[in-house]
Every structure is written in C-alpha cells, then in structure tokens.
mmCIF file of N, CA, C and O in Angstrom:
data_model
loop_
_atom_site.group_PDB
_atom_site.id
_atom_site.type_symbol
_atom_site.label_atom_id
_atom_site.label_comp_id
_atom_site.label_asym_id
_atom_site.label_seq_id
_atom_site.Cartn_x
_atom_site.Cartn_y
_atom_site.Cartn_z
ATOM 1 N N MET A 312 -17.232 6.256 0.736
ATOM 2 C CA MET A 312 -17.152 8.065 0.582
ATOM 3 C C MET A 312 -16.212 8.139 -0.590
ATOM 4 O O MET A 312 -16.401 7.381 -1.830
ATOM 5 N N THR A 313 -16.199 9.365 -1.026
ATOM 6 C CA THR A 313 -16.112 9.656 -2.442
ATOM 7 C C THR A 313 -14.367 9.769 -2.857
ATOM 8 O O THR A 313 -14.610 9.528 -2.262
ATOM 9 N N ILE A 314 -14.587 9.713 -4.539
ATOM 10 C CA ILE A 314 -12.964 9.339 -4.425
ATOM 11 C C ILE A 314 -11.907 11.314 -3.983
ATOM 12 O O ILE A 314 -10.899 11.478 -3.915
ATOM 13 N N GLU A 315 -12.890 12.874 -3.846
ATOM 14 C CA GLU A 315 -12.666 13.958 -3.880
ATOM 15 C C GLU A 315 -12.408 13.296 -2.364
ATOM 16 O O GLU A 315 -10.896 13.658 -1.597
ATOM 17 N N TYR A 316 -13.066 12.819 -1.247
ATOM 18 C CA TYR A 316 -12.313 12.387 0.205
ATOM 19 C C TYR A 316 -11.286 11.677 -0.107
ATOM 20 O O TYR A 316 -9.980 12.011 0.519
ATOM 21 N N TRP A 317 -11.296 10.535 0.016
ATOM 22 C CA TRP A 317 -9.652 10.001 -0.871
ATOM 23 C C TRP A 317 -8.879 10.529 -1.187
ATOM 24 O O TRP A 317 -7.170 10.386 -0.379
ATOM 25 N N ASN A 318 -8.964 11.375 -1.832
ATOM 26 C CA ASN A 318 -7.592 12.522 -2.531
ATOM 27 C C ASN A 318 -6.897 13.118 -2.062
ATOM 28 O O ASN A 318 -6.168 13.640 -1.691
ATOM 29 N N LYS A 319 -8.044 13.394 -1.139
ATOM 30 C CA LYS A 319 -7.614 14.855 -0.005
ATOM 31 C C LYS A 319 -7.510 14.205 1.328
ATOM 32 O O LYS A 319 -6.008 14.668 1.931
ATOM 33 N N THR A 320 -7.800 13.150 1.770
ATOM 34 C CA THR A 320 -6.658 12.746 2.768
ATOM 35 C C THR A 320 -5.393 11.333 2.934
ATOM 36 O O THR A 320 -4.650 11.811 3.166
ATOM 37 N N HIS A 321 -5.369 11.265 1.341
ATOM 38 C CA HIS A 321 -4.102 10.829 0.304
ATOM 39 C C HIS A 321 -2.809 12.335 0.600
ATOM 40 O O HIS A 321 -2.329 11.693 1.282
ATOM 41 N N LYS A 322 -3.197 13.010 0.350
ATOM 42 C CA LYS A 322 -2.535 14.248 0.139
ATOM 43 C C LYS A 322 -2.456 14.562 1.069
ATOM 44 O O LYS A 322 -1.446 15.683 1.659
ATOM 45 N N GLU A 323 -3.295 14.940 1.838
ATOM 46 C CA GLU A 323 -2.692 16.317 3.205
ATOM 47 C C GLU A 323 -2.933 15.079 4.751
ATOM 48 O O GLU A 323 -2.109 16.346 4.897
ATOM 49 N N LYS A 324 -2.666 14.606 4.684
ATOM 50 C CA LYS A 324 -3.673 13.316 5.444
ATOM 51 C C LYS A 324 -1.915 12.031 5.948
ATOM 52 O O LYS A 324 -0.013 12.425 6.508
ATOM 53 N N TYR A 325 -1.817 11.208 4.669
ATOM 54 C CA TYR A 325 -1.375 9.745 4.562
ATOM 55 C C TYR A 325 0.087 10.706 3.819
ATOM 56 O O TYR A 325 0.459 9.778 4.732
ATOM 57 N N SER A 326 0.181 10.773 2.979
ATOM 58 C CA SER A 326 1.424 11.114 2.726
ATOM 59 C C SER A 326 2.550 11.740 3.584
ATOM 60 O O SER A 326 3.189 11.357 3.386
ATOM 61 N N LYS A 327 1.515 12.667 4.942
ATOM 62 C CA LYS A 327 2.830 13.280 5.492
ATOM 63 C C LYS A 327 3.230 12.308 6.970
ATOM 64 O O LYS A 327 4.444 13.127 7.441
ATOM 65 N N THR A 328 2.565 10.965 6.609
ATOM 66 C CA THR A 328 2.855 10.575 8.485
ATOM 67 C C THR A 328 3.549 8.878 7.730
ATOM 68 O O THR A 328 3.479 8.568 6.850
ATOM 69 N N GLU A 329 4.459 8.883 9.150
ATOM 70 C CA GLU A 329 5.633 7.608 8.973
ATOM 71 C C GLU A 329 5.570 6.181 8.488
ATOM 72 O O GLU A 329 5.185 6.067 8.078
ATOM 73 N N TRP A 330 3.678 5.821 9.624
ATOM 74 C CA TRP A 330 3.482 4.839 8.984
ATOM 75 C C TRP A 330 2.694 4.091 7.403
ATOM 76 O O TRP A 330 2.973 3.261 7.365
ATOM 77 N N ALA A 331 2.352 5.531 7.159
ATOM 78 C CA ALA A 331 2.136 5.729 5.604
ATOM 79 C C ALA A 331 2.842 4.501 4.630
ATOM 80 O O ALA A 331 3.307 3.980 3.542
ATOM 81 N N HIS A 332 4.069 4.846 4.935
ATOM 82 C CA HIS A 332 4.989 4.213 4.264
ATOM 83 C C HIS A 332 5.452 2.894 4.322
ATOM 84 O O HIS A 332 6.746 2.783 4.305
ATOM 85 N N LYS A 333 5.976 2.553 5.789
ATOM 86 C CA LYS A 333 5.930 0.928 5.782
ATOM 87 C C LYS A 333 5.108 -0.095 5.843
ATOM 88 O O LYS A 333 4.152 -0.204 6.314
ATOM 89 N N PRO A 334 5.197 -0.772 5.878
ATOM 90 C CA PRO A 334 4.992 -2.597 5.628
ATOM 91 C C PRO A 334 3.994 -2.208 6.896
ATOM 92 O O PRO A 334 4.444 -2.208 7.983
ATOM 93 N N SER A 335 2.189 -2.649 5.717
ATOM 94 C CA SER A 335 1.387 -3.689 7.618
ATOM 95 C C SER A 335 2.558 -4.591 8.299
ATOM 96 O O SER A 335 2.183 -5.184 7.645
ATOM 97 N N ILE A 336 1.710 -4.665 9.196
ATOM 98 C CA ILE A 336 1.611 -5.766 10.466
ATOM 99 C C ILE A 336 1.139 -7.555 9.455
ATOM 100 O O ILE A 336 1.708 -8.552 9.422
ATOM 101 N N PHE A 337 0.071 -7.019 8.581
ATOM 102 C CA PHE A 337 -0.300 -8.438 8.112
ATOM 103 C C PHE A 337 0.761 -8.333 6.642
ATOM 104 O O PHE A 337 1.312 -10.000 6.667
ATOM 105 N N ALA A 338 1.213 -7.399 6.241
ATOM 106 C CA ALA A 338 2.326 -7.526 5.333
ATOM 107 C C ALA A 338 3.570 -8.170 5.487
ATOM 108 O O ALA A 338 4.007 -10.007 4.964
ATOM 109 N N THR A 339 4.400 -7.962 6.932
ATOM 110 C CA THR A 339 5.285 -9.041 7.400
ATOM 111 C C THR A 339 5.198 -9.864 8.684
ATOM 112 O O THR A 339 6.079 -10.870 7.971
ATOM 113 N N GLN A 340 4.025 -10.184 8.354
ATOM 114 C CA GLN A 340 3.716 -12.688 8.739
ATOM 115 C C GLN A 340 3.411 -12.904 8.055
ATOM 116 O O GLN A 340 4.033 -14.286 7.279
ATOM 117 N N ALA A 341 2.348 -12.261 6.915
ATOM 118 C CA ALA A 341 1.778 -13.349 5.312
ATOM 119 C C ALA A 341 3.160 -13.338 4.087
ATOM 120 O O ALA A 341 2.598 -14.469 4.382
ATOM 121 N N ILE A 342 4.306 -12.299 4.076
ATOM 122 C CA ILE A 342 5.329 -12.874 3.393
ATOM 123 C C ILE A 342 6.194 -14.576 3.830
ATOM 124 O O ILE A 342 6.155 -15.240 2.882
ATOM 125 N N LYS A 343 5.846 -14.832 5.165
ATOM 126 C CA LYS A 343 6.605 -15.436 6.002
ATOM 127 C C LYS A 343 5.252 -17.625 5.677
ATOM 128 O O LYS A 343 5.953 -18.559 5.087
ATOM 129 N N PHE A 344 4.127 -17.551 4.706
ATOM 130 C CA PHE A 344 3.745 -17.797 3.543
ATOM 131 C C PHE A 344 3.762 -18.194 2.214
ATOM 132 O O PHE A 344 3.236 -19.165 1.416
ATOM 133 N N PHE A 345 4.379 -17.377 1.757
ATOM 134 C CA PHE A 345 4.328 -16.350 0.516
ATOM 135 C C PHE A 345 5.172 -17.721 -0.048
ATOM 136 O O PHE A 345 6.395 -17.794 0.047
ATOM 137 N N PRO A 346 5.211 -18.055 -1.379
ATOM 138 C CA PRO A 346 6.674 -18.409 -2.440
ATOM 139 C C PRO A 346 7.625 -17.310 -1.983
ATOM 140 O O PRO A 346 7.770 -16.169 -2.212
ATOM 141 N N ASN A 347 8.952 -18.300 -2.417
ATOM 142 C CA ASN A 347 10.115 -17.179 -2.763
ATOM 143 C C ASN A 347 9.869 -16.125 -4.087
ATOM 144 O O ASN A 347 10.906 -14.612 -3.534
ATOM 145 N N THR A 348 9.540 -16.456 -4.631
ATOM 146 C CA THR A 348 9.745 -15.444 -5.777
ATOM 147 C C THR A 348 8.014 -14.791 -6.581
ATOM 148 O O THR A 348 7.244 -15.744 -5.523
ATOM 149 N N GLY A 349 7.891 -14.303 -7.362
ATOM 150 C CA GLY A 349 6.660 -13.959 -8.071
ATOM 151 C C GLY A 349 5.816 -13.033 -8.170
ATOM 152 O O GLY A 349 6.430 -11.732 -8.162
ATOM 153 N N LYS A 350 4.794 -12.949 -9.001
ATOM 154 C CA LYS A 350 3.958 -11.829 -9.127
ATOM 155 C C LYS A 350 2.215 -11.563 -7.631
ATOM 156 O O LYS A 350 2.358 -12.930 -7.415
ATOM 157 N N LEU A 351 2.650 -9.944 -7.446
ATOM 158 C CA LEU A 351 1.320 -9.787 -6.330
ATOM 159 C C LEU A 351 1.015 -8.969 -7.447
ATOM 160 O O LEU A 351 1.278 -7.811 -7.895
ATOM 161 N N LEU A 352 -0.271 -8.936 -6.797
ATOM 162 C CA LEU A 352 -1.372 -8.004 -6.937
ATOM 163 C C LEU A 352 -2.114 -7.719 -5.188
ATOM 164 O O LEU A 352 -1.938 -8.345 -5.013
ATOM 165 N N GLU A 353 -1.782 -6.372 -5.321
ATOM 166 C CA GLU A 353 -1.851 -5.378 -4.842
ATOM 167 C C GLU A 353 -3.340 -4.655 -4.715
ATOM 168 O O GLU A 353 -3.173 -3.119 -5.545
ATOM 169 N N ILE A 354 -4.321 -4.962 -4.370
ATOM 170 C CA ILE A 354 -5.902 -4.050 -4.451
ATOM 171 C C ILE A 354 -5.755 -3.462 -3.402
ATOM 172 O O ILE A 354 -5.609 -3.820 -1.585
ATOM 173 N N GLY A 355 -5.706 -1.665 -3.546
ATOM 174 C CA GLY A 355 -5.855 -0.961 -2.161
ATOM 175 C C GLY A 355 -4.986 -0.413 -1.814
ATOM 176 O O GLY A 355 -4.189 -0.747 -0.234
ATOM 177 N N THR A 356 -3.599 0.052 -1.685
ATOM 178 C CA THR A 356 -2.294 0.371 -1.992
ATOM 179 C C THR A 356 -2.650 1.159 -0.839
ATOM 180 O O THR A 356 -0.786 0.629 0.025
ATOM 181 N N GLY A 357 -2.792 2.480 -1.262
ATOM 182 C CA GLY A 357 -2.566 3.550 -0.386
ATOM 183 C C GLY A 357 -0.831 4.267 -0.442
ATOM 184 O O GLY A 357 -0.891 4.240 -1.815
ATOM 185 N N GLN A 358 -0.577 4.761 0.092
ATOM 186 C CA GLN A 358 0.324 4.793 -0.041
ATOM 187 C C GLN A 358 1.651 3.469 -0.425
ATOM 188 O O GLN A 358 3.540 4.642 -0.608
ATOM 189 N N GLY A 359 1.343 2.677 -0.935
ATOM 190 C CA GLY A 359 3.110 2.047 -1.231
ATOM 191 C C GLY A 359 3.476 1.387 -0.096
ATOM 192 O O GLY A 359 4.926 0.219 -0.235
ATOM 193 N N GLY A 360 3.232 1.038 1.110
ATOM 194 C CA GLY A 360 4.344 0.872 1.976
ATOM 195 C C GLY A 360 4.033 -0.561 1.388
ATOM 196 O O GLY A 360 5.448 -0.909 2.158
ATOM 197 N N ASP A 361 3.385 -1.278 1.213
ATOM 198 C CA ASP A 361 3.624 -2.970 1.476
ATOM 199 C C ASP A 361 4.313 -3.529 0.214
ATOM 200 O O ASP A 361 4.403 -4.406 -0.094
ATOM 201 N N ALA A 362 3.423 -2.434 -0.856
ATOM 202 C CA ALA A 362 3.686 -2.995 -2.615
ATOM 203 C C ALA A 362 5.418 -3.004 -1.747
ATOM 204 O O ALA A 362 5.641 -3.633 -2.787
ATOM 205 N N ASN A 363 5.659 -1.497 -1.229
ATOM 206 C CA ASN A 363 7.759 -1.260 -1.307
ATOM 207 C C ASN A 363 8.582 -2.065 -0.764
ATOM 208 O O ASN A 363 9.573 -3.141 -1.206
ATOM 209 N N PHE A 364 7.114 -2.977 0.383
ATOM 210 C CA PHE A 364 7.707 -4.042 1.014
ATOM 211 C C PHE A 364 8.065 -5.483 0.677
ATOM 212 O O PHE A 364 9.705 -5.862 0.578
ATOM 213 N N PHE A 365 7.210 -5.843 -0.690
ATOM 214 C CA PHE A 365 7.414 -7.173 -1.170
ATOM 215 C C PHE A 365 7.881 -6.916 -2.306
ATOM 216 O O PHE A 365 9.176 -7.526 -2.813
ATOM 217 N N GLN A 366 8.838 -5.487 -2.887
ATOM 218 C CA GLN A 366 9.093 -5.922 -4.326
ATOM 219 C C GLN A 366 10.662 -5.347 -3.723
ATOM 220 O O GLN A 366 10.897 -5.924 -3.831
ATOM 221 N N SER A 367 10.725 -5.267 -2.569
ATOM 222 C CA SER A 367 12.550 -5.176 -2.006
ATOM 223 C C SER A 367 12.846 -6.667 -1.874
ATOM 224 O O SER A 367 13.655 -6.416 -1.698
ATOM 225 N N LEU A 368 11.689 -7.428 -1.639
ATOM 226 C CA LEU A 368 11.937 -9.491 -1.020
ATOM 227 C C LEU A 368 12.544 -9.858 -2.934
ATOM 228 O O LEU A 368 12.044 -11.017 -2.877
ATOM 229 N N GLY A 369 11.789 -8.651 -3.885
ATOM 230 C CA GLY A 369 11.936 -9.299 -5.614
ATOM 231 C C GLY A 369 10.554 -9.992 -6.183
ATOM 232 O O GLY A 369 10.694 -10.464 -7.178
ATOM 233 N N TYR A 370 9.392 -9.584 -4.987
ATOM 234 C CA TYR A 370 8.364 -10.147 -5.965
ATOM 235 C C TYR A 370 7.867 -8.820 -6.921
ATOM 236 O O TYR A 370 8.242 -7.478 -6.651
ATOM 237 N N GLU A 371 7.210 -9.064 -7.972
ATOM 238 C CA GLU A 371 7.107 -8.485 -8.977
ATOM 239 C C GLU A 371 5.381 -7.711 -8.345
ATOM 240 O O GLU A 371 4.935 -8.671 -8.781
ATOM 241 N N ILE A 372 5.679 -6.474 -8.345
ATOM 242 C CA ILE A 372 4.535 -5.919 -7.901
ATOM 243 C C ILE A 372 3.183 -5.083 -8.880
ATOM 244 O O ILE A 372 3.644 -3.974 -10.122
ATOM 245 N N THR A 373 0.972 -5.105 -9.131
ATOM 246 C CA THR A 373 1.114 -4.717 -9.323
ATOM 247 C C THR A 373 0.139 -3.918 -8.549
ATOM 248 O O THR A 373 -0.199 -4.767 -7.615
ATOM 249 N N ALA A 374 0.275 -2.074 -7.785
ATOM 250 C CA ALA A 374 -0.554 -1.987 -7.183
ATOM 251 C C ALA A 374 -1.511 -1.360 -7.644
ATOM 252 O O ALA A 374 -1.921 -0.569 -8.912
ATOM 253 N N THR A 375 -3.223 -1.242 -7.772
ATOM 254 C CA THR A 375 -4.147 -0.330 -6.950
ATOM 255 C C THR A 375 -4.895 0.466 -6.164
ATOM 256 O O THR A 375 -4.185 -0.730 -5.347
ATOM 257 N N ASP A 376 -5.126 0.979 -6.047
ATOM 258 C CA ASP A 376 -5.845 1.699 -5.908
ATOM 259 C C ASP A 376 -6.942 2.518 -5.893
ATOM 260 O O ASP A 376 -7.097 3.373 -7.563
ATOM 261 N N TYR A 377 -8.025 3.476 -5.563
ATOM 262 C CA TYR A 377 -9.284 4.380 -5.523
ATOM 263 C C TYR A 377 -8.815 5.596 -5.796
ATOM 264 O O TYR A 377 -9.078 6.078 -6.822
ATOM 265 N N SER A 378 -8.006 5.659 -5.249
ATOM 266 C CA SER A 378 -7.640 6.989 -5.390
ATOM 267 C C SER A 378 -5.851 7.504 -6.001
ATOM 268 O O SER A 378 -5.193 6.604 -5.456
ATOM 269 N N ASP A 379 -6.136 7.863 -7.148
ATOM 270 C CA ASP A 379 -4.702 8.182 -8.305
ATOM 271 C C ASP A 379 -4.180 8.995 -7.264
ATOM 272 O O ASP A 379 -3.092 9.176 -7.035
ATOM 273 N N GLU A 380 -4.677 10.202 -6.333
ATOM 274 C CA GLU A 380 -3.403 10.459 -5.951
ATOM 275 C C GLU A 380 -2.515 10.022 -4.841
ATOM 276 O O GLU A 380 -1.609 10.285 -4.036
ATOM 277 N N SER A 381 -2.871 8.699 -4.194
ATOM 278 C CA SER A 381 -1.847 8.232 -3.531
ATOM 279 C C SER A 381 -1.025 7.450 -4.157
ATOM 280 O O SER A 381 0.086 7.063 -3.393
ATOM 281 N N LEU A 382 -0.791 7.095 -5.620
ATOM 282 C CA LEU A 382 -0.543 6.104 -5.918
ATOM 283 C C LEU A 382 0.244 7.232 -6.456
ATOM 284 O O LEU A 382 1.702 6.708 -6.705
#
C-alpha cells in the first residue's frame, strides 16, 4: 500500500477511533516479560497506543511509523 493510503487512513479513520489510542492486547501481555525500566523501539506505532502505554509505565520510547500522519 502507498504512503498516501496510510496517511489518509490515519487522518480520516484511525485518529477518530477509540481503540487506536489504547494499548494492544499484545502490549498488555508482553509487558510481563520486560525489565522494569529501559528503552523501547516501536516500529509501526500507528496512533501510538502501545507507545503511550509503555511510556506511562516509565519506559523511554522511540516510536516510528511509515505514515507521518499517524505520528
């Protein structure tokens, strides 16, 4: 898919949904296996639900996404 598709989808659809701003089930389960502090790289952050979740727990986050609209 093209960057135009993802920018439009994030701007017009995902940014307006409640679920896009919440952590994923994966993030809430995976955290059990992480050290208590540290740095995380999130690739494909989308609207940042997981990045915000990890940051709220004290992790230093670097979030990236193909779509600059999502960031």
